[in-house]
XYZ file of C-alpha atoms in Angstrom:
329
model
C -18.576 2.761 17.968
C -17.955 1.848 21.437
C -15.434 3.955 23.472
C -12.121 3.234 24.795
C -11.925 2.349 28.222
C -8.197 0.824 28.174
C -9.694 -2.914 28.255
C -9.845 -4.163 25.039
C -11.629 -7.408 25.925
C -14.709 -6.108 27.813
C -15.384 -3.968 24.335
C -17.575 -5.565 21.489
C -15.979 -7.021 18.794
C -15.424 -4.803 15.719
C -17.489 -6.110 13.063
C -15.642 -6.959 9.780
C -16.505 -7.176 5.829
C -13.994 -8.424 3.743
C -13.588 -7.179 -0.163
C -13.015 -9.980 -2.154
C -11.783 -13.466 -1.009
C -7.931 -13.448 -2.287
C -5.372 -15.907 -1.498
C -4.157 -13.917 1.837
C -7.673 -13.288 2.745
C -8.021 -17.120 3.197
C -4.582 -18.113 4.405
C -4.228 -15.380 6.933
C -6.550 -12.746 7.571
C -10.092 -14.256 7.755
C -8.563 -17.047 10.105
C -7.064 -14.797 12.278
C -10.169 -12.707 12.451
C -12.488 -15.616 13.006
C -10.008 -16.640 15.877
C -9.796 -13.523 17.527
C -12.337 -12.223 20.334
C -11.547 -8.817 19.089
C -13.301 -8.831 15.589
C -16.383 -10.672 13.853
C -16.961 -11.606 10.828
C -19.950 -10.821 9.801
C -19.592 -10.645 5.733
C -17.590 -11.736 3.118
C -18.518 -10.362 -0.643
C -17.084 -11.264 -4.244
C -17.743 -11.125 -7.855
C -18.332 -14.544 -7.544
C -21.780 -15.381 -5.644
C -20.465 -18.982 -5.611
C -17.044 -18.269 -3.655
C -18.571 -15.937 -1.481
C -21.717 -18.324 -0.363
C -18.331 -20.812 0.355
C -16.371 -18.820 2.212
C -19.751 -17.215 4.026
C -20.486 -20.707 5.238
C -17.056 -21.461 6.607
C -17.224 -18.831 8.475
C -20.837 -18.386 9.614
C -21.362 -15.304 8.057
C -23.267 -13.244 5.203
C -22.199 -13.996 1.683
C -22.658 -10.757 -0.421
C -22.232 -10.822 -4.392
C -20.355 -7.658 -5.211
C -18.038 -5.497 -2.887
C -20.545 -2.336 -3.132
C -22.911 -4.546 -1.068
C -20.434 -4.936 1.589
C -20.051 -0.881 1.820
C -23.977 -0.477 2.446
C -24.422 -2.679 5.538
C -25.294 -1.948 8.878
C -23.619 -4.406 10.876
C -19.970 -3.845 8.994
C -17.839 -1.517 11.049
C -14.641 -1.787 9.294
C -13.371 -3.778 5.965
C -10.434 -5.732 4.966
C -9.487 -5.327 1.223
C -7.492 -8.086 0.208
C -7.958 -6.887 -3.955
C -5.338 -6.320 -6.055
C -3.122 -3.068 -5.827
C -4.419 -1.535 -8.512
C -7.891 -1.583 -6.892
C -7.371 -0.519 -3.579
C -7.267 3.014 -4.251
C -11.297 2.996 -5.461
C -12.481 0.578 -2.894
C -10.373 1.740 0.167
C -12.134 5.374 -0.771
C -15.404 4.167 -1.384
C -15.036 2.843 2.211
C -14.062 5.430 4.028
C -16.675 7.722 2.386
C -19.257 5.107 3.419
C -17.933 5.494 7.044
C -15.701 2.315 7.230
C -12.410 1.490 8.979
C -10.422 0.027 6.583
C -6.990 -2.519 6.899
C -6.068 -3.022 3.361
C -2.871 -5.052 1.846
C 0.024 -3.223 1.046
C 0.528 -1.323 -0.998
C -2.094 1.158 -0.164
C -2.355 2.482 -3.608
C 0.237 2.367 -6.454
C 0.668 6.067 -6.562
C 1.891 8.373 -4.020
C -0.873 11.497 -5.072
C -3.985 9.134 -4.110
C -2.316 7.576 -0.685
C -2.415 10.927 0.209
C -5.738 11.835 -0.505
C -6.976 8.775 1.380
C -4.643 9.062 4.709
C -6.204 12.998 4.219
C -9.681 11.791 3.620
C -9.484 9.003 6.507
C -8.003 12.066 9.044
C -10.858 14.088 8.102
C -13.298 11.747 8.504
C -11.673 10.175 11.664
C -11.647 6.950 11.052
C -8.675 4.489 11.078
C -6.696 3.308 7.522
C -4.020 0.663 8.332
C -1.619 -0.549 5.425
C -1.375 -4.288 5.692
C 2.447 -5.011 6.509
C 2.104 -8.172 8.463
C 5.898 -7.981 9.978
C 5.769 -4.604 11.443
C 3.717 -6.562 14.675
C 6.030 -9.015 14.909
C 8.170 -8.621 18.152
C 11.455 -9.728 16.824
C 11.938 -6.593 15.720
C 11.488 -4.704 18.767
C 14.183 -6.941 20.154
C 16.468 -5.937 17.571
C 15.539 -2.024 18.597
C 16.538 -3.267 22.062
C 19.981 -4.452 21.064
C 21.126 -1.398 18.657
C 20.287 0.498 21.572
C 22.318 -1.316 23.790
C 24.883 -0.613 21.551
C 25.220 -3.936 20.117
C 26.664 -3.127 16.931
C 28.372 0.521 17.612
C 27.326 3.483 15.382
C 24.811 2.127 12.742
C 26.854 2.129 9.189
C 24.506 -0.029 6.705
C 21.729 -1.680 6.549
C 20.803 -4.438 3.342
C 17.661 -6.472 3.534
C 15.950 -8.634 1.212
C 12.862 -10.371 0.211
C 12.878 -12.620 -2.639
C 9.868 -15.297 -3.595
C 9.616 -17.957 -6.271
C 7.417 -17.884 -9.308
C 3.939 -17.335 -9.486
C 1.010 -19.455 -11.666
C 1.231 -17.987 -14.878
C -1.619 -16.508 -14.896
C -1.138 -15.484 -11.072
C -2.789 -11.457 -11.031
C 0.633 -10.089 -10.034
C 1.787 -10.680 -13.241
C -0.897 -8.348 -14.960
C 0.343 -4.878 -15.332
C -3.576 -3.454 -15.735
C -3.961 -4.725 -11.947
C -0.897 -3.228 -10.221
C 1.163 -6.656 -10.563
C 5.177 -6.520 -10.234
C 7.866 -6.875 -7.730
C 8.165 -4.258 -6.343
C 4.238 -3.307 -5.369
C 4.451 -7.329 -4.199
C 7.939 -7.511 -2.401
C 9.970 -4.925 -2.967
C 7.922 -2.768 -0.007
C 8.965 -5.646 2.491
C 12.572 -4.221 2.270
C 11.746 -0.766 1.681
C 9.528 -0.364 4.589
C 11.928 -2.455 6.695
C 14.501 0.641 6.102
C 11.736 3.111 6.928
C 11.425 1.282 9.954
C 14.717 1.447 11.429
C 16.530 4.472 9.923
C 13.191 6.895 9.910
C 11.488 9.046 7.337
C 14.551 10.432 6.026
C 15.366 8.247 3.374
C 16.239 9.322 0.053
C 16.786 7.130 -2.972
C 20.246 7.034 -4.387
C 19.500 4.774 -7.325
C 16.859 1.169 -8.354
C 17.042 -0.363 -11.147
C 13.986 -3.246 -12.059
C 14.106 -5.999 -14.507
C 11.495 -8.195 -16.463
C 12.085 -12.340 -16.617
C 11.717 -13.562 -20.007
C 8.227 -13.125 -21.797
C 6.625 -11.013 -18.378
C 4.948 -7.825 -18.887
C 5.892 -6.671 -15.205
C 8.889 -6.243 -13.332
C 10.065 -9.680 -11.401
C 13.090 -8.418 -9.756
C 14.806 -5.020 -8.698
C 17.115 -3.436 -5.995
C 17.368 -0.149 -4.834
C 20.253 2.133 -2.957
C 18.910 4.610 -0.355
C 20.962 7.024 1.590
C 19.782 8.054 4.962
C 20.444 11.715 6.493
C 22.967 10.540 8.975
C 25.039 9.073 6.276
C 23.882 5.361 6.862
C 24.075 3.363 3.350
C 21.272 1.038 2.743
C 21.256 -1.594 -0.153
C 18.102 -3.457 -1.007
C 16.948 -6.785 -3.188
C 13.953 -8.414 -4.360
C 12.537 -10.479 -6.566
C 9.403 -12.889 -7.724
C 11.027 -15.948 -9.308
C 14.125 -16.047 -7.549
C 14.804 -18.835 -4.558
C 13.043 -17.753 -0.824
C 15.382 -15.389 0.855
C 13.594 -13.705 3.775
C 16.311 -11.263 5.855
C 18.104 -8.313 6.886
C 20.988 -6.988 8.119
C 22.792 -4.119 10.194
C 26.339 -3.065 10.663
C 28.107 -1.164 12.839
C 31.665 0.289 13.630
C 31.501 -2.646 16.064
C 29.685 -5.384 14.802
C 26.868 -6.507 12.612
C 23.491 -8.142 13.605
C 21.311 -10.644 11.163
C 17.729 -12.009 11.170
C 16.646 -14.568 8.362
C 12.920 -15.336 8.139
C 12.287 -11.404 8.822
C 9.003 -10.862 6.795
C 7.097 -13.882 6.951
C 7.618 -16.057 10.036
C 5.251 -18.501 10.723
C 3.125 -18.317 13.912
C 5.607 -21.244 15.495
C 8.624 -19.976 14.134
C 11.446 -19.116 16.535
C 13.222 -16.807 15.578
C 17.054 -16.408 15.970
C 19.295 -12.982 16.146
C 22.650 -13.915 15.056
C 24.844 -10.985 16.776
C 28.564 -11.264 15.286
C 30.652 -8.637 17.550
C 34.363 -7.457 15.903
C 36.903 -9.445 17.471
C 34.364 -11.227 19.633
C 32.746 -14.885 19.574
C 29.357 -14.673 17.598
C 25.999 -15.304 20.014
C 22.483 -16.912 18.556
C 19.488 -15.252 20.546
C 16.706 -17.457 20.565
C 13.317 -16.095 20.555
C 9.844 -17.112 21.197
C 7.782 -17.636 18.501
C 4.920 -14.962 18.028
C 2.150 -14.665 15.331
C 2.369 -11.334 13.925
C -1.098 -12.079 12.182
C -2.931 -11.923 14.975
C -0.927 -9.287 16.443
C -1.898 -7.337 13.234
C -5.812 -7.952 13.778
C -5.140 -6.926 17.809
C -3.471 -3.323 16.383
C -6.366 -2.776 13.970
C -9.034 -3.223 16.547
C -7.309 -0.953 18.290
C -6.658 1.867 15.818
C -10.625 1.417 15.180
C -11.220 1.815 18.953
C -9.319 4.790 19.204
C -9.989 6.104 16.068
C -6.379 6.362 15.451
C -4.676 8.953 12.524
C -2.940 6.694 9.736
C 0.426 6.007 10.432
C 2.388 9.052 8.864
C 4.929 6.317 7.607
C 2.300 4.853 4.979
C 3.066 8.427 2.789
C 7.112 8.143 3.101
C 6.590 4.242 1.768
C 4.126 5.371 -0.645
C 6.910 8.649 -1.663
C 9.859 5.888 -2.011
C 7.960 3.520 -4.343
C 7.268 6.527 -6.409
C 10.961 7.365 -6.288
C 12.214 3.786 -7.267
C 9.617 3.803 -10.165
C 11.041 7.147 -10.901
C 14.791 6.189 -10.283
C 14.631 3.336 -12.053
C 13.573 4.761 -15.289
């Protein structure tokens, strides 16, 4: 592994395998990483020989058959596991024990006890573990940091955010209970990690509740009510087969402040703050656009370069998902 020397471009590209070639794999990730001078792919695996061999050959790289195969090669230096959530707590283990960085899609496991064994095990072992939450890199978000700190808004009194999707095929994987399916492992950590984001660790939950559609076998829609130390209330929604709603809010003593399209913007979206003062005329702050996938590759390869610790806020999402599950009975 190649040492940091504060120029990320004159280092060689982190090599990447990717477990399993799911529908984010080949929307997002794999074309970011083929794009990016930082990474290389260098093998793609699946259950499938067929769809790996495919994918292999659009990306000019090794097509294994199985993700074990992935685990055992030389010239992988860090995977991407795109499998579903009930998965990732085998795989994302098996790779670190085999020495691998690993980015894998949120949630990092569906239960709090193993996320901590792995952010333990990856410490240990110093290597980096990255929980894939794509809109944590992009920098709309740092510009709303900018304005609450300005003062924008006055003391912070509430936050509500939400993240709602339409339906799924019906026989989409994230309807199946046996493979971690459900709202809230596929949406519902959008909002809740949003919260974690702005209002810190300190979050408790005050009450959830989750509800099944007609005829599904997971939970499609839920919302939760967390109360943060300094008394700031914070009301969440989500859902899987409701109409796209994308946002988040925050109010103050002396205003509020709104972003739609906060979770998914496309790379050419620009994004707009609406910032509604008390008593005052309202102001749209346009934004440049920004692609928070590749930003997400760029703060992986550098985790990996630095061997980074695992962000301590993957165990207080990981705690709060527990806590909803718990919470809502």
């Amino acid at each position: 592994m190649p040492q940091r020397d504060g120029r990320t471009t004159s280092m060689k590209p982190v090599r990447m395998g990717v477990l399993g070639c799911a529908d984010i794999a080949l929307r997002r990730m794999l074309p970011a990483m083929a794009a990016s001078p930082h990474t290389e792919v260098t093998a793609v695996a699946s259950r499938d020989g067929v769809t790996a061999t495919a994918v292999a050959r659009e990306y000019g790289c090794r097509a294994v058959r199985g993700y074990a195969g992935i685990l055992e090669r030389e010239d992988v230096d860090a995977v991407y596991v795109p499998l579903p959530a009930a998965l990732h707590a085998d795989w994302v283990e098996a790779a670190l024990r085999a020495g691998k960085h690993v980015l894998a899609e949120k949630p990092l496991t569906t239960d709090a006890a193993r996320t901590a064994e792995l952010v333990e095990l990856a410490r240990g072992q110093g290597l980096a573990l990255m929980e894939n939450l794509l809109f944590l890199h992009h920098h709309q978000h740092a510009r709303v940091d900018r304005l609450l700190a300005e003062g924008a808004v006055g003391r912070l009194t509430s936050l509500h955010a939400a993240f709602c999707v339409p339906g799924f095929r019906a026989n989409d994987i994230r309807y199946r209970p046996d493979l971690g399916g459900g709202a809230l492992w596929d949406v519902g950590v959008y909002p809740l990690r949003v919260a974690v984001r702005f209002l810190g660790p300190d979050l408790e939950v005050a009450g959830a509740i989750l509800t099944r559609g007609p005829d599904r076998e997971v939970d499609t829609a839920g919302a939760v009510l967390l109360r943060a130390a300094d008394g700031v209330a914070v009301q969440l929604t989500f859902g899987v087969e409701h109409t796209y709603r994308s946002a988040y809010e925050l109010r103050g003593g002396n205003g509020e402040l709104a972003l739609d399209r906060a979770f998914t913007p496309p790379a050419d979206h620009r994004p707009v703050l609406r910032l509604r003062p008390q008593g005052g005329a309202g102001q749209d702050i346009l934004l440049e656009p920004d692609d928070q996938v590749a930003n997400t590759v760029t703060a992986f390869v550098e985790a990996v370069r630095t061997r980074a610790a695992p962000a301590k806020e993957i165990l207080v999402l990981a705690r709060l998902l527990e806590e909803v599950r718990h919470a809502a009975g």
